């Protein structure tokens, strides 16, 4: 009989490989600039993107496109994210359900997918200011435009507490057996509220915005 390994669960790193994890754990943000555009859609086009235990918060369904340029504390290089969110309820409580999320850097993808189950994919992204508007474009693959979004600031606005909803994610780990159901399939909840004094007051503005959806993509429908 050979000697046993000594690696224990309590010694695992935050993500794989557990003995030398790709990232130390969930990222800590140094600063983030973002804009969001709320939109209304139709039930038939989005009903199969929402897991069965969830219900849409509104009729017709509503969602948010959230675009951001962020910096990690450990990295001065900004990374970009674009989130497609739907407003839902679970057991009577409102949540933001993240259906799709594009990122521009591997650290953001690994930390988000492995730790929480965020549905992240790599994409070619630009976040910039042009003609007085804050803009984001997402292409996947490069040259294949999924969407363009832009906002123009109008006036300062206080953050509405009702806009800060907790998050729901569908975390899936597939089975190693071909044709078998997922090994893990769970709804993961993330609390968004921050105790007073633990985060700086955001500089918030009311904006007018627009979304231009790109060509029809079978890879990112």
PDB file of C-alpha atoms in Angstrom:
ATOM      1  CA  UNK A   1       0.000   0.000   0.000  1.00  0.00           C
ATOM      2  CA  UNK A   2       1.272   3.453  -0.930  1.00  0.00           C
ATOM      3  CA  UNK A   3       1.179   6.460   1.335  1.00  0.00           C
ATOM      4  CA  UNK A   4      -1.943   8.645   1.175  1.00  0.00           C
ATOM      5  CA  UNK A   5      -2.053  12.234   0.045  1.00  0.00           C
ATOM      6  CA  UNK A   6      -2.406  14.865   2.747  1.00  0.00           C
ATOM      7  CA  UNK A   7      -4.444  17.536   0.875  1.00  0.00           C
ATOM      8  CA  UNK A   8      -7.642  18.333   2.780  1.00  0.00           C
ATOM      9  CA  UNK A   9     -10.750  20.273   1.736  1.00  0.00           C
ATOM     10  CA  UNK A  10     -10.002  23.008   4.261  1.00  0.00           C
ATOM     11  CA  UNK A  11      -6.664  23.574   2.518  1.00  0.00           C
ATOM     12  CA  UNK A  12      -8.213  24.118  -0.932  1.00  0.00           C
ATOM     13  CA  UNK A  13      -7.701  27.411  -2.727  1.00  0.00           C
ATOM     14  CA  UNK A  14     -10.719  29.469  -3.784  1.00  0.00           C
ATOM     15  CA  UNK A  15     -10.730  28.104  -7.361  1.00  0.00           C
ATOM     16  CA  UNK A  16      -9.008  25.411  -9.400  1.00  0.00           C
ATOM     17  CA  UNK A  17      -6.240  24.286  -9.375  1.00  0.00           C
ATOM     18  CA  UNK A  18      -6.900  24.063  -5.638  1.00  0.00           C
ATOM     19  CA  UNK A  19      -3.185  23.781  -4.736  1.00  0.00           C
ATOM     20  CA  UNK A  20      -2.268  26.875  -6.777  1.00  0.00           C
ATOM     21  CA  UNK A  21      -5.516  28.694  -7.660  1.00  0.00           C
ATOM     22  CA  UNK A  22      -5.688  30.927 -10.721  1.00  0.00           C
ATOM     23  CA  UNK A  23      -7.087  33.768  -8.612  1.00  0.00           C
ATOM     24  CA  UNK A  24      -6.969  34.106  -4.802  1.00  0.00           C
ATOM     25  CA  UNK A  25     -10.748  34.500  -4.591  1.00  0.00           C
ATOM     26  CA  UNK A  26     -13.512  36.959  -5.480  1.00  0.00           C
ATOM     27  CA  UNK A  27     -11.966  40.214  -6.744  1.00  0.00           C
ATOM     28  CA  UNK A  28     -11.866  43.419  -4.737  1.00  0.00           C
ATOM     29  CA  UNK A  29     -12.766  46.469  -6.797  1.00  0.00           C
ATOM     30  CA  UNK A  30     -10.683  49.626  -6.642  1.00  0.00           C
ATOM     31  CA  UNK A  31     -13.067  51.672  -8.773  1.00  0.00           C
ATOM     32  CA  UNK A  32     -15.787  51.096 -11.316  1.00  0.00           C
ATOM     33  CA  UNK A  33     -17.561  53.256 -13.874  1.00  0.00           C
ATOM     34  CA  UNK A  34     -20.764  51.858 -15.286  1.00  0.00           C
ATOM     35  CA  UNK A  35     -24.024  52.680 -16.970  1.00  0.00           C
ATOM     36  CA  UNK A  36     -27.224  50.739 -17.283  1.00  0.00           C
ATOM     37  CA  UNK A  37     -30.182  50.871 -19.609  1.00  0.00           C
ATOM     38  CA  UNK A  38     -33.529  49.445 -18.526  1.00  0.00           C
ATOM     39  CA  UNK A  39     -35.691  47.963 -21.266  1.00  0.00           C
ATOM     40  CA  UNK A  40     -38.980  46.186 -21.868  1.00  0.00           C
ATOM     41  CA  UNK A  41     -39.214  42.973 -23.894  1.00  0.00           C
ATOM     42  CA  UNK A  42     -41.805  40.347 -24.801  1.00  0.00           C
ATOM     43  CA  UNK A  43     -42.440  37.105 -22.950  1.00  0.00           C
ATOM     44  CA  UNK A  44     -42.030  34.758 -25.930  1.00  0.00           C
ATOM     45  CA  UNK A  45     -38.517  35.964 -26.715  1.00  0.00           C
ATOM     46  CA  UNK A  46     -37.117  35.531 -23.175  1.00  0.00           C
ATOM     47  CA  UNK A  47     -39.236  32.900 -21.406  1.00  0.00           C
ATOM     48  CA  UNK A  48     -36.813  30.058 -22.259  1.00  0.00           C
ATOM     49  CA  UNK A  49     -33.886  31.997 -20.806  1.00  0.00           C
ATOM     50  CA  UNK A  50     -35.303  31.951 -17.263  1.00  0.00           C
ATOM     51  CA  UNK A  51     -35.218  28.800 -15.049  1.00  0.00           C
ATOM     52  CA  UNK A  52     -38.589  27.320 -14.117  1.00  0.00           C
ATOM     53  CA  UNK A  53     -38.562  28.263 -10.381  1.00  0.00           C
ATOM     54  CA  UNK A  54     -38.382  31.962 -11.279  1.00  0.00           C
ATOM     55  CA  UNK A  55     -41.166  34.326 -12.334  1.00  0.00           C
ATOM     56  CA  UNK A  56     -40.856  37.612 -14.192  1.00  0.00           C
ATOM     57  CA  UNK A  57     -41.291  40.634 -11.942  1.00  0.00           C
ATOM     58  CA  UNK A  58     -43.262  42.588 -14.557  1.00  0.00           C
ATOM     59  CA  UNK A  59     -45.652  41.918 -17.425  1.00  0.00           C
ATOM     60  CA  UNK A  60     -44.388  42.444 -20.066  1.00  0.00           C
ATOM     61  CA  UNK A  61     -40.947  41.346 -18.792  1.00  0.00           C
ATOM     62  CA  UNK A  62     -38.278  43.956 -18.110  1.00  0.00           C
ATOM     63  CA  UNK A  63     -34.512  43.782 -18.029  1.00  0.00           C
ATOM     64  CA  UNK A  64     -31.313  45.776 -17.744  1.00  0.00           C
ATOM     65  CA  UNK A  65     -28.216  46.008 -19.892  1.00  0.00           C
ATOM     66  CA  UNK A  66     -25.340  46.868 -17.530  1.00  0.00           C
ATOM     67  CA  UNK A  67     -22.007  47.991 -19.016  1.00  0.00           C
ATOM     68  CA  UNK A  68     -18.927  48.673 -16.922  1.00  0.00           C
ATOM     69  CA  UNK A  69     -15.215  49.428 -16.910  1.00  0.00           C
ATOM     70  CA  UNK A  70     -13.643  48.259 -13.647  1.00  0.00           C
ATOM     71  CA  UNK A  71     -10.267  48.052 -11.919  1.00  0.00           C
ATOM     72  CA  UNK A  72      -9.193  45.362  -9.471  1.00  0.00           C
ATOM     73  CA  UNK A  73      -7.225  46.448  -6.393  1.00  0.00           C
ATOM     74  CA  UNK A  74      -4.476  44.063  -7.548  1.00  0.00           C
ATOM     75  CA  UNK A  75      -4.408  45.254 -11.161  1.00  0.00           C
ATOM     76  CA  UNK A  76      -4.311  48.740 -12.676  1.00  0.00           C
ATOM     77  CA  UNK A  77      -5.479  47.435 -16.063  1.00  0.00           C
ATOM     78  CA  UNK A  78      -9.226  48.001 -16.538  1.00  0.00           C
ATOM     79  CA  UNK A  79     -11.430  45.139 -17.575  1.00  0.00           C
ATOM     80  CA  UNK A  80     -14.837  45.490 -19.160  1.00  0.00           C
ATOM     81  CA  UNK A  81     -18.094  43.681 -18.501  1.00  0.00           C
ATOM     82  CA  UNK A  82     -21.498  43.680 -20.150  1.00  0.00           C
ATOM     83  CA  UNK A  83     -24.399  42.060 -18.306  1.00  0.00           C
ATOM     84  CA  UNK A  84     -27.803  41.047 -19.648  1.00  0.00           C
ATOM     85  CA  UNK A  85     -30.119  40.972 -16.640  1.00  0.00           C
ATOM     86  CA  UNK A  86     -33.798  40.114 -16.228  1.00  0.00           C
ATOM     87  CA  UNK A  87     -36.006  41.278 -13.351  1.00  0.00           C
ATOM     88  CA  UNK A  88     -37.544  38.254 -11.635  1.00  0.00           C
ATOM     89  CA  UNK A  89     -38.996  37.011  -8.362  1.00  0.00           C
ATOM     90  CA  UNK A  90     -38.186  33.894  -6.360  1.00  0.00           C
ATOM     91  CA  UNK A  91     -40.454  32.879  -3.485  1.00  0.00           C
ATOM     92  CA  UNK A  92     -42.020  36.332  -3.664  1.00  0.00           C
ATOM     93  CA  UNK A  93     -38.757  38.313  -3.423  1.00  0.00           C
ATOM     94  CA  UNK A  94     -37.478  40.448  -6.356  1.00  0.00           C
ATOM     95  CA  UNK A  95     -34.050  39.627  -7.818  1.00  0.00           C
ATOM     96  CA  UNK A  96     -31.839  40.471 -10.774  1.00  0.00           C
ATOM     97  CA  UNK A  97     -31.182  37.271 -12.752  1.00  0.00           C
ATOM     98  CA  UNK A  98     -27.980  37.381 -14.808  1.00  0.00           C
ATOM     99  CA  UNK A  99     -28.595  35.504 -18.053  1.00  0.00           C
ATOM    100  CA  UNK A 100     -25.493  36.523 -20.046  1.00  0.00           C
ATOM    101  CA  UNK A 101     -22.264  38.261 -19.113  1.00  0.00           C
ATOM    102  CA  UNK A 102     -19.340  39.211 -21.360  1.00  0.00           C
ATOM    103  CA  UNK A 103     -15.866  40.053 -20.030  1.00  0.00           C
ATOM    104  CA  UNK A 104     -12.564  41.129 -21.534  1.00  0.00           C
ATOM    105  CA  UNK A 105     -10.065  39.534 -19.100  1.00  0.00           C
ATOM    106  CA  UNK A 106      -9.445  36.021 -17.831  1.00  0.00           C
ATOM    107  CA  UNK A 107      -9.224  36.977 -14.128  1.00  0.00           C
ATOM    108  CA  UNK A 108     -12.752  38.348 -14.181  1.00  0.00           C
ATOM    109  CA  UNK A 109     -14.030  35.268 -15.998  1.00  0.00           C
ATOM    110  CA  UNK A 110     -12.404  32.737 -13.657  1.00  0.00           C
ATOM    111  CA  UNK A 111     -13.403  34.453 -10.413  1.00  0.00           C
ATOM    112  CA  UNK A 112     -16.984  35.029 -11.545  1.00  0.00           C
ATOM    113  CA  UNK A 113     -17.717  31.626 -13.072  1.00  0.00           C
ATOM    114  CA  UNK A 114     -15.946  29.356 -10.604  1.00  0.00           C
ATOM    115  CA  UNK A 115     -16.826  31.151  -7.382  1.00  0.00           C
ATOM    116  CA  UNK A 116     -20.405  32.244  -8.078  1.00  0.00           C
ATOM    117  CA  UNK A 117     -21.499  30.703 -11.364  1.00  0.00           C
ATOM    118  CA  UNK A 118     -21.751  33.963 -13.314  1.00  0.00           C
ATOM    119  CA  UNK A 119     -22.485  33.046 -16.982  1.00  0.00           C
ATOM    120  CA  UNK A 120     -19.343  34.694 -18.378  1.00  0.00           C
ATOM    121  CA  UNK A 121     -17.849  34.548 -21.869  1.00  0.00           C
ATOM    122  CA  UNK A 122     -14.913  36.318 -23.469  1.00  0.00           C
ATOM    123  CA  UNK A 123     -15.701  39.029 -26.008  1.00  0.00           C
ATOM    124  CA  UNK A 124     -14.047  41.937 -27.826  1.00  0.00           C
ATOM    125  CA  UNK A 125     -15.282  45.025 -26.007  1.00  0.00           C
ATOM    126  CA  UNK A 126     -14.804  48.779 -26.084  1.00  0.00           C
ATOM    127  CA  UNK A 127     -15.864  51.281 -23.426  1.00  0.00           C
ATOM    128  CA  UNK A 128     -15.329  54.890 -24.434  1.00  0.00           C
ATOM    129  CA  UNK A 129     -16.684  58.449 -24.601  1.00  0.00           C
ATOM    130  CA  UNK A 130     -17.589  59.946 -27.947  1.00  0.00           C
ATOM    131  CA  UNK A 131     -19.683  62.983 -28.931  1.00  0.00           C
ATOM    132  CA  UNK A 132     -20.663  63.550 -25.311  1.00  0.00           C
ATOM    133  CA  UNK A 133     -21.924  59.988 -24.840  1.00  0.00           C
ATOM    134  CA  UNK A 134     -20.593  57.053 -22.811  1.00  0.00           C
ATOM    135  CA  UNK A 135     -20.552  54.014 -25.082  1.00  0.00           C
ATOM    136  CA  UNK A 136     -19.892  50.286 -25.130  1.00  0.00           C
ATOM    137  CA  UNK A 137     -19.670  47.844 -28.010  1.00  0.00           C
ATOM    138  CA  UNK A 138     -19.455  44.056 -27.746  1.00  0.00           C
ATOM    139  CA  UNK A 139     -18.273  41.809 -30.576  1.00  0.00           C
ATOM    140  CA  UNK A 140     -17.977  38.032 -30.533  1.00  0.00           C
ATOM    141  CA  UNK A 141     -16.031  37.067 -32.590  1.00  0.00           C
ATOM    142  CA  UNK A 142     -14.254  40.319 -33.465  1.00  0.00           C
ATOM    143  CA  UNK A 143     -16.124  42.155 -36.202  1.00  0.00           C
ATOM    144  CA  UNK A 144     -19.402  40.373 -35.343  1.00  0.00           C
ATOM    145  CA  UNK A 145     -21.302  43.049 -33.426  1.00  0.00           C
ATOM    146  CA  UNK A 146     -23.691  41.707 -30.761  1.00  0.00           C
ATOM    147  CA  UNK A 147     -24.797  45.122 -29.537  1.00  0.00           C
ATOM    148  CA  UNK A 148     -23.905  48.780 -29.132  1.00  0.00           C
ATOM    149  CA  UNK A 149     -25.130  50.829 -26.191  1.00  0.00           C
ATOM    150  CA  UNK A 150     -24.739  54.466 -25.203  1.00  0.00           C
ATOM    151  CA  UNK A 151     -25.998  56.957 -22.636  1.00  0.00           C
ATOM    152  CA  UNK A 152     -25.898  60.734 -22.281  1.00  0.00           C
ATOM    153  CA  UNK A 153     -25.869  62.154 -18.754  1.00  0.00           C
ATOM    154  CA  UNK A 154     -28.683  64.579 -17.958  1.00  0.00           C
ATOM    155  CA  UNK A 155     -28.780  65.439 -14.247  1.00  0.00           C
ATOM    156  CA  UNK A 156     -27.457  64.177 -10.879  1.00  0.00           C
ATOM    157  CA  UNK A 157     -29.711  61.634  -9.221  1.00  0.00           C
ATOM    158  CA  UNK A 158     -29.847  59.884  -5.859  1.00  0.00           C
ATOM    159  CA  UNK A 159     -29.657  56.102  -5.990  1.00  0.00           C
ATOM    160  CA  UNK A 160     -33.096  54.539  -5.490  1.00  0.00           C
ATOM    161  CA  UNK A 161     -32.833  51.719  -2.880  1.00  0.00           C
ATOM    162  CA  UNK A 162     -35.421  49.728  -4.889  1.00  0.00           C
ATOM    163  CA  UNK A 163     -32.914  49.575  -7.768  1.00  0.00           C
ATOM    164  CA  UNK A 164     -30.412  47.619  -5.645  1.00  0.00           C
ATOM    165  CA  UNK A 165     -31.737  44.065  -5.835  1.00  0.00           C
ATOM    166  CA  UNK A 166     -29.993  40.921  -4.742  1.00  0.00           C
ATOM    167  CA  UNK A 167     -28.650  38.694  -7.531  1.00  0.00           C
ATOM    168  CA  UNK A 168     -29.652  35.202  -8.619  1.00  0.00           C
ATOM    169  CA  UNK A 169     -27.376  33.014 -10.763  1.00  0.00           C
ATOM    170  CA  UNK A 170     -27.825  29.553 -12.224  1.00  0.00           C
ATOM    171  CA  UNK A 171     -24.617  27.657 -11.424  1.00  0.00           C
ATOM    172  CA  UNK A 172     -24.109  24.505 -13.478  1.00  0.00           C
ATOM    173  CA  UNK A 173     -21.267  21.965 -13.328  1.00  0.00           C
ATOM    174  CA  UNK A 174     -21.700  19.315 -16.041  1.00  0.00           C
ATOM    175  CA  UNK A 175     -21.396  15.601 -15.403  1.00  0.00           C
ATOM    176  CA  UNK A 176     -18.261  13.815 -16.663  1.00  0.00           C
ATOM    177  CA  UNK A 177     -20.609  11.118 -17.987  1.00  0.00           C
ATOM    178  CA  UNK A 178     -21.794  11.883 -21.531  1.00  0.00           C
ATOM    179  CA  UNK A 179     -25.559  12.290 -21.682  1.00  0.00           C
ATOM    180  CA  UNK A 180     -25.983  12.483 -17.890  1.00  0.00           C
ATOM    181  CA  UNK A 181     -27.655  15.481 -16.215  1.00  0.00           C
ATOM    182  CA  UNK A 182     -25.461  18.152 -14.601  1.00  0.00           C
ATOM    183  CA  UNK A 183     -23.467  17.136 -11.546  1.00  0.00           C
ATOM    184  CA  UNK A 184     -24.420  20.463  -9.930  1.00  0.00           C
ATOM    185  CA  UNK A 185     -27.390  22.648 -10.863  1.00  0.00           C
ATOM    186  CA  UNK A 186     -28.304  25.267  -8.283  1.00  0.00           C
ATOM    187  CA  UNK A 187     -29.604  28.796  -7.915  1.00  0.00           C
ATOM    188  CA  UNK A 188     -26.976  30.939  -6.170  1.00  0.00           C
ATOM    189  CA  UNK A 189     -28.050  34.094  -4.358  1.00  0.00           C
ATOM    190  CA  UNK A 190     -25.767  37.089  -3.805  1.00  0.00           C
ATOM    191  CA  UNK A 191     -26.671  39.912  -1.422  1.00  0.00           C
ATOM    192  CA  UNK A 192     -25.992  43.364  -2.878  1.00  0.00           C
ATOM    193  CA  UNK A 193     -26.659  45.511   0.173  1.00  0.00           C
ATOM    194  CA  UNK A 194     -23.625  47.171   1.823  1.00  0.00           C
ATOM    195  CA  UNK A 195     -23.693  48.320   5.465  1.00  0.00           C
ATOM    196  CA  UNK A 196     -23.512  52.141   5.861  1.00  0.00           C
ATOM    197  CA  UNK A 197     -19.986  53.506   5.996  1.00  0.00           C
ATOM    198  CA  UNK A 198     -18.396  50.487   4.261  1.00  0.00           C
ATOM    199  CA  UNK A 199     -18.564  51.799   0.715  1.00  0.00           C
ATOM    200  CA  UNK A 200     -18.193  55.267  -0.821  1.00  0.00           C
ATOM    201  CA  UNK A 201     -21.304  57.049  -2.014  1.00  0.00           C
ATOM    202  CA  UNK A 202     -21.535  56.559  -5.783  1.00  0.00           C
ATOM    203  CA  UNK A 203     -21.589  59.507  -8.143  1.00  0.00           C
ATOM    204  CA  UNK A 204     -24.911  58.772  -9.830  1.00  0.00           C
ATOM    205  CA  UNK A 205     -26.559  60.428 -12.827  1.00  0.00           C
ATOM    206  CA  UNK A 206     -29.837  60.081 -14.648  1.00  0.00           C
ATOM    207  CA  UNK A 207     -29.259  59.442 -18.358  1.00  0.00           C
ATOM    208  CA  UNK A 208     -31.011  58.945 -21.640  1.00  0.00           C
ATOM    209  CA  UNK A 209     -29.838  55.810 -23.406  1.00  0.00           C
ATOM    210  CA  UNK A 210     -30.191  53.569 -26.407  1.00  0.00           C
ATOM    211  CA  UNK A 211     -29.364  49.995 -27.396  1.00  0.00           C
ATOM    212  CA  UNK A 212     -28.687  48.799 -30.916  1.00  0.00           C
ATOM    213  CA  UNK A 213     -28.816  45.004 -31.135  1.00  0.00           C
ATOM    214  CA  UNK A 214     -26.429  43.584 -33.715  1.00  0.00           C
ATOM    215  CA  UNK A 215     -26.716  40.764 -36.197  1.00  0.00           C
ATOM    216  CA  UNK A 216     -28.499  37.558 -35.240  1.00  0.00           C
ATOM    217  CA  UNK A 217     -25.942  35.261 -33.553  1.00  0.00           C
ATOM    218  CA  UNK A 218     -26.447  31.509 -33.148  1.00  0.00           C
ATOM    219  CA  UNK A 219     -23.534  31.449 -30.661  1.00  0.00           C
ATOM    220  CA  UNK A 220     -24.956  34.308 -28.564  1.00  0.00           C
ATOM    221  CA  UNK A 221     -28.659  34.461 -29.356  1.00  0.00           C
TER     222      UNK A 221
END
